[in-house]
Short mmCIF file of N, CA, C and O in Angstrom, two decimals:
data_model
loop_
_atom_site.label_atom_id
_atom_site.label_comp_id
_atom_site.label_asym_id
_atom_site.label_seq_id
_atom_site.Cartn_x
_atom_site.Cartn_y
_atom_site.Cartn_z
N UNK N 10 -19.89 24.20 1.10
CA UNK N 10 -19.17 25.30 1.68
C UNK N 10 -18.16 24.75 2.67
O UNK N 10 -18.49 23.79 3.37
N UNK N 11 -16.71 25.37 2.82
CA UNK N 11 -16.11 24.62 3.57
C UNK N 11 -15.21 26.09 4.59
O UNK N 11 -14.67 26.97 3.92
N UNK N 12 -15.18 26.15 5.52
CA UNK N 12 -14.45 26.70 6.89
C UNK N 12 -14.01 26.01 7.87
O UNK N 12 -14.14 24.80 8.05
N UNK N 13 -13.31 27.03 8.72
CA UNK N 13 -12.58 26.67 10.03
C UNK N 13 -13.85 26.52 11.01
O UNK N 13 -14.98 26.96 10.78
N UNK N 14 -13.50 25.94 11.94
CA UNK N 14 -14.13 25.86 13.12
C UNK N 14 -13.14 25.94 14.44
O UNK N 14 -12.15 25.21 14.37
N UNK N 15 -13.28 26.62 15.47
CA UNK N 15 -12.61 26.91 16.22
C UNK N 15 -12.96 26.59 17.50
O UNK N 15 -13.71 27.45 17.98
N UNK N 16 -12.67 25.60 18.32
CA UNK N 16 -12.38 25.47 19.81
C UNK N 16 -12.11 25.55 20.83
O UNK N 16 -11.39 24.63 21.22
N UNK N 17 -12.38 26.40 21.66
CA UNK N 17 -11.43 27.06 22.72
C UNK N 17 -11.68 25.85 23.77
O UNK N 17 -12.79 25.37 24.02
N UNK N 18 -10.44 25.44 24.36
CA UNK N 18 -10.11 24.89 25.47
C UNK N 18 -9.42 25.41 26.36
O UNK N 18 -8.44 26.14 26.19
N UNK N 19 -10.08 24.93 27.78
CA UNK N 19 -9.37 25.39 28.76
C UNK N 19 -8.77 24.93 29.17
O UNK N 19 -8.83 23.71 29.37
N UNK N 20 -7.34 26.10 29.69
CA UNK N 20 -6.21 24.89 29.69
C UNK N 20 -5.15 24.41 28.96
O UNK N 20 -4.30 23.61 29.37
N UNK N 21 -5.22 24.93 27.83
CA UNK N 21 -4.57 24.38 27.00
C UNK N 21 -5.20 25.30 25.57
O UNK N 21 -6.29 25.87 25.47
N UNK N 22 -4.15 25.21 24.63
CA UNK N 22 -4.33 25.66 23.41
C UNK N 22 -5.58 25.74 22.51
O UNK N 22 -6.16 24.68 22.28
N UNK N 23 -6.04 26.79 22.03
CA UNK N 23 -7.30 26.12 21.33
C UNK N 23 -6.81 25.17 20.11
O UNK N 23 -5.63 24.83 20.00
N UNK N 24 -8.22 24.59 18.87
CA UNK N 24 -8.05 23.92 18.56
C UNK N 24 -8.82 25.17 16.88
O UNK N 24 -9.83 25.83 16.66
N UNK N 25 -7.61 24.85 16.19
CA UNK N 25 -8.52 25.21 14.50
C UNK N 25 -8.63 24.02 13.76
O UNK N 25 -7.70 23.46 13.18
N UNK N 26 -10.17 23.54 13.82
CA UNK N 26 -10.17 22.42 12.26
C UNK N 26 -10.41 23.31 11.10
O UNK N 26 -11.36 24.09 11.08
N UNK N 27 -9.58 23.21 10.16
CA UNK N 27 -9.90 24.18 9.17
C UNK N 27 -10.09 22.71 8.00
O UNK N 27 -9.87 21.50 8.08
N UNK N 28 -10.64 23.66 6.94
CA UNK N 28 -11.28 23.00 5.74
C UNK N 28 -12.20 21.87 6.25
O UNK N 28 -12.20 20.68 5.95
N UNK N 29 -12.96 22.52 7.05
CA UNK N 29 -14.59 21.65 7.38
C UNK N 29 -15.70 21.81 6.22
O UNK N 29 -16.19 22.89 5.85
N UNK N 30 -15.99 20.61 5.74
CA UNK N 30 -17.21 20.70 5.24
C UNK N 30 -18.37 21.02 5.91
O UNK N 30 -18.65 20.42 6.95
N UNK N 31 -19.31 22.17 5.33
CA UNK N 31 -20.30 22.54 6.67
C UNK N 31 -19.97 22.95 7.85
O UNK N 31 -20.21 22.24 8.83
N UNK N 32 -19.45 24.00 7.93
CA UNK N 32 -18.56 24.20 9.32
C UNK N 32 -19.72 24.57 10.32
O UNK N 32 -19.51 24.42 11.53
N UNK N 33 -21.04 25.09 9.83
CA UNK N 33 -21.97 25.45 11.01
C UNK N 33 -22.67 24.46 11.49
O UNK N 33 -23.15 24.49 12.63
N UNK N 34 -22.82 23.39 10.62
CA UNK N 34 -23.33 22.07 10.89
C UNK N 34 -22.78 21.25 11.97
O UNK N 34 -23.44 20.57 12.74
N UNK N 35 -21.09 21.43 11.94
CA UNK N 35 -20.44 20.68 12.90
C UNK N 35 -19.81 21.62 14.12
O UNK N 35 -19.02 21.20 14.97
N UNK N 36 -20.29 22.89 14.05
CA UNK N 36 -20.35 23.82 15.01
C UNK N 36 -21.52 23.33 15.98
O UNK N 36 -21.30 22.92 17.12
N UNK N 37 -22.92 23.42 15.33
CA UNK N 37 -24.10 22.88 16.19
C UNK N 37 -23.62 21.83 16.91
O UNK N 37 -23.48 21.93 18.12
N UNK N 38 -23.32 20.72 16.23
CA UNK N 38 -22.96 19.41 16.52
C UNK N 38 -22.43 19.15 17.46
O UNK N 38 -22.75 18.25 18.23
N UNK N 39 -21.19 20.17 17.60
CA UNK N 39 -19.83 20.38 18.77
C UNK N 39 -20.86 21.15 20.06
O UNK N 39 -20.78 20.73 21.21
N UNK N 40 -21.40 21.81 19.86
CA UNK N 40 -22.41 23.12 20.71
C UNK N 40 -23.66 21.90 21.53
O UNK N 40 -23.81 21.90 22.75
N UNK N 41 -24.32 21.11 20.73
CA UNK N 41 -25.32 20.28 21.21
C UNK N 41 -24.47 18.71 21.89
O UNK N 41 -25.09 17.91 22.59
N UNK N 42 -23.37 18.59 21.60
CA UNK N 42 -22.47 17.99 22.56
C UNK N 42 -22.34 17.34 23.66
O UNK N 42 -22.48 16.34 24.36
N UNK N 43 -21.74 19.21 23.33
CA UNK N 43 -21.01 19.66 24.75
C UNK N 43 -22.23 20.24 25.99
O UNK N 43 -22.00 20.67 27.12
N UNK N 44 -23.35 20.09 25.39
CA UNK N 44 -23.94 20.66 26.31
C UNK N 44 -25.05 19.89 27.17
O UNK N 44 -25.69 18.96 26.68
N UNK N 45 -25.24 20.35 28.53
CA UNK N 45 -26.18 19.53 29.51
C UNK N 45 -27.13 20.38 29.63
O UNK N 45 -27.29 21.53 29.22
N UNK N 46 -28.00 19.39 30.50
CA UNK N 46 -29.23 20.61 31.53
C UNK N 46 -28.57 21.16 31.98
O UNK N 46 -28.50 22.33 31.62
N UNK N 47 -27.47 20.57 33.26
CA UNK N 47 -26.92 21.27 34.09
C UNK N 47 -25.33 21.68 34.66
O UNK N 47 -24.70 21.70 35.71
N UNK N 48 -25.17 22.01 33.13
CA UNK N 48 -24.20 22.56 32.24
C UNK N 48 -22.69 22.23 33.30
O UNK N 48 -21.99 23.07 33.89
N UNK N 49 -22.52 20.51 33.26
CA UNK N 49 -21.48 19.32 33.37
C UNK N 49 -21.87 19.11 32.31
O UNK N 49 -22.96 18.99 31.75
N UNK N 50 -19.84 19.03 31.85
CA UNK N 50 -19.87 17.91 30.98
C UNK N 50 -19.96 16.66 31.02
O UNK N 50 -20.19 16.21 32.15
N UNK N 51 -19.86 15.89 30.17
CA UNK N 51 -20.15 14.58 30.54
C UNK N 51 -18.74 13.73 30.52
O UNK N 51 -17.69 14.12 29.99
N UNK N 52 -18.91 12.65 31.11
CA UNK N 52 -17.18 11.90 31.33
C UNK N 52 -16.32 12.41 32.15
O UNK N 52 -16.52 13.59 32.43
N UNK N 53 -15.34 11.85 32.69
CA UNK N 53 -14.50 12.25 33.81
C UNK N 53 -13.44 12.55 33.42
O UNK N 53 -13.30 12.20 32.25
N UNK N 54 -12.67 12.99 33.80
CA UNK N 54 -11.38 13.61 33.83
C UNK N 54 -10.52 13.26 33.22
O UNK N 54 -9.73 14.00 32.65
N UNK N 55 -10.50 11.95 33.22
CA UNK N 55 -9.61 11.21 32.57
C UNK N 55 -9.93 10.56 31.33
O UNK N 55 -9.06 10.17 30.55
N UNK N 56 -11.74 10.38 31.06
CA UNK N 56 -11.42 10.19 29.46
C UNK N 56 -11.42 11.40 29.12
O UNK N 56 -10.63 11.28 28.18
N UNK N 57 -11.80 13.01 29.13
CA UNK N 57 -11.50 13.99 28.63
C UNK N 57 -9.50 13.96 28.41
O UNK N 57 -8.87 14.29 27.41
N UNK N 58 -9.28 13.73 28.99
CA UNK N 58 -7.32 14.08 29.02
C UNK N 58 -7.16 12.72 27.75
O UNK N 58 -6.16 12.88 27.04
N UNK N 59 -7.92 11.60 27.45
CA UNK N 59 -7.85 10.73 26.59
C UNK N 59 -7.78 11.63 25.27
O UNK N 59 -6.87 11.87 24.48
N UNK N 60 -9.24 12.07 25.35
CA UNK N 60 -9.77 12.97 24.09
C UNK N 60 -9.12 13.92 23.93
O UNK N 60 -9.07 14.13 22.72
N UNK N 61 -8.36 14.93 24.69
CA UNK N 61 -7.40 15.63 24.26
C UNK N 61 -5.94 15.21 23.61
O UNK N 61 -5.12 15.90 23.00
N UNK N 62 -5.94 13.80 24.00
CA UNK N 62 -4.09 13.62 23.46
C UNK N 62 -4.90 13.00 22.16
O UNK N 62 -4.28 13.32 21.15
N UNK N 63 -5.62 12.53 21.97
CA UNK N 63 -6.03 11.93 20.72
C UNK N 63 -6.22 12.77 19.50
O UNK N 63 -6.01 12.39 18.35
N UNK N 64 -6.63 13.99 19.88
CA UNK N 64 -6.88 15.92 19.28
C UNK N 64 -5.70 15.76 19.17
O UNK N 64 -5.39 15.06 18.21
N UNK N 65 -4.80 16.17 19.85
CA UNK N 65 -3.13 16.60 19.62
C UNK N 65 -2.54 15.64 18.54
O UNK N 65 -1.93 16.01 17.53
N UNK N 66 -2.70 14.82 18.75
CA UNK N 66 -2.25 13.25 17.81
C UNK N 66 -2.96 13.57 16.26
O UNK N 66 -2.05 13.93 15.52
N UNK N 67 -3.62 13.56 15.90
CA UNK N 67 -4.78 14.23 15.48
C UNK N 67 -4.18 15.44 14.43
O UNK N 67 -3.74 15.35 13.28
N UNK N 68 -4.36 16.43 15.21
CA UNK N 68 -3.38 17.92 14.59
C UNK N 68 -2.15 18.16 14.47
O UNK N 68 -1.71 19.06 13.75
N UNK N 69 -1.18 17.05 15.45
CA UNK N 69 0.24 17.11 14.85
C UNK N 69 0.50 16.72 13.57
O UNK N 69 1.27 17.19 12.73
N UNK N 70 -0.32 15.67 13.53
CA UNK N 70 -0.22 14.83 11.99
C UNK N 70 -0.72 15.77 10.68
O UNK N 70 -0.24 15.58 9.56
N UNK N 71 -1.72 16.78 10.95
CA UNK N 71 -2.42 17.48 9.96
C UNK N 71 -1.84 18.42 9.47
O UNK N 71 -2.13 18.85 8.35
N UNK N 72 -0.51 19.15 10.55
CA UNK N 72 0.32 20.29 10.43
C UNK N 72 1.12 20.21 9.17
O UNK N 72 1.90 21.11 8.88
#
């Protein structure tokens, strides 16, 4: 089965991966993550701003 999966970021634009294989699979995946006990993310500021231009880099190319 293949769908979108959708990202909301804050801050900035969300994100559609579309034509995911298993999209609920890599929904969990994204969901068990992103998530803490004490709901911080993990990494600082600056590798997150990494991981976002790398996304953009990423989806410009896919457009």
């Amino acid at each position: 089965m293949y769908g979108t999966v959708l990202v909301e970021v804050a801050g900035g634009p969300d994100l559609e991966l579309r034509r995911i294989d298993d999209p609920q699979t890599m929904r969990q995946e994204l969901t068990d993550w992103t998530g803490t006990d004490d709901d911080e993310l993990p990494g600082t500021v600056e590798q997150w701003q990494a991981v976002l231009s790398v996304v953009r880099d990423i989806k410009a190319v896919t457009e």
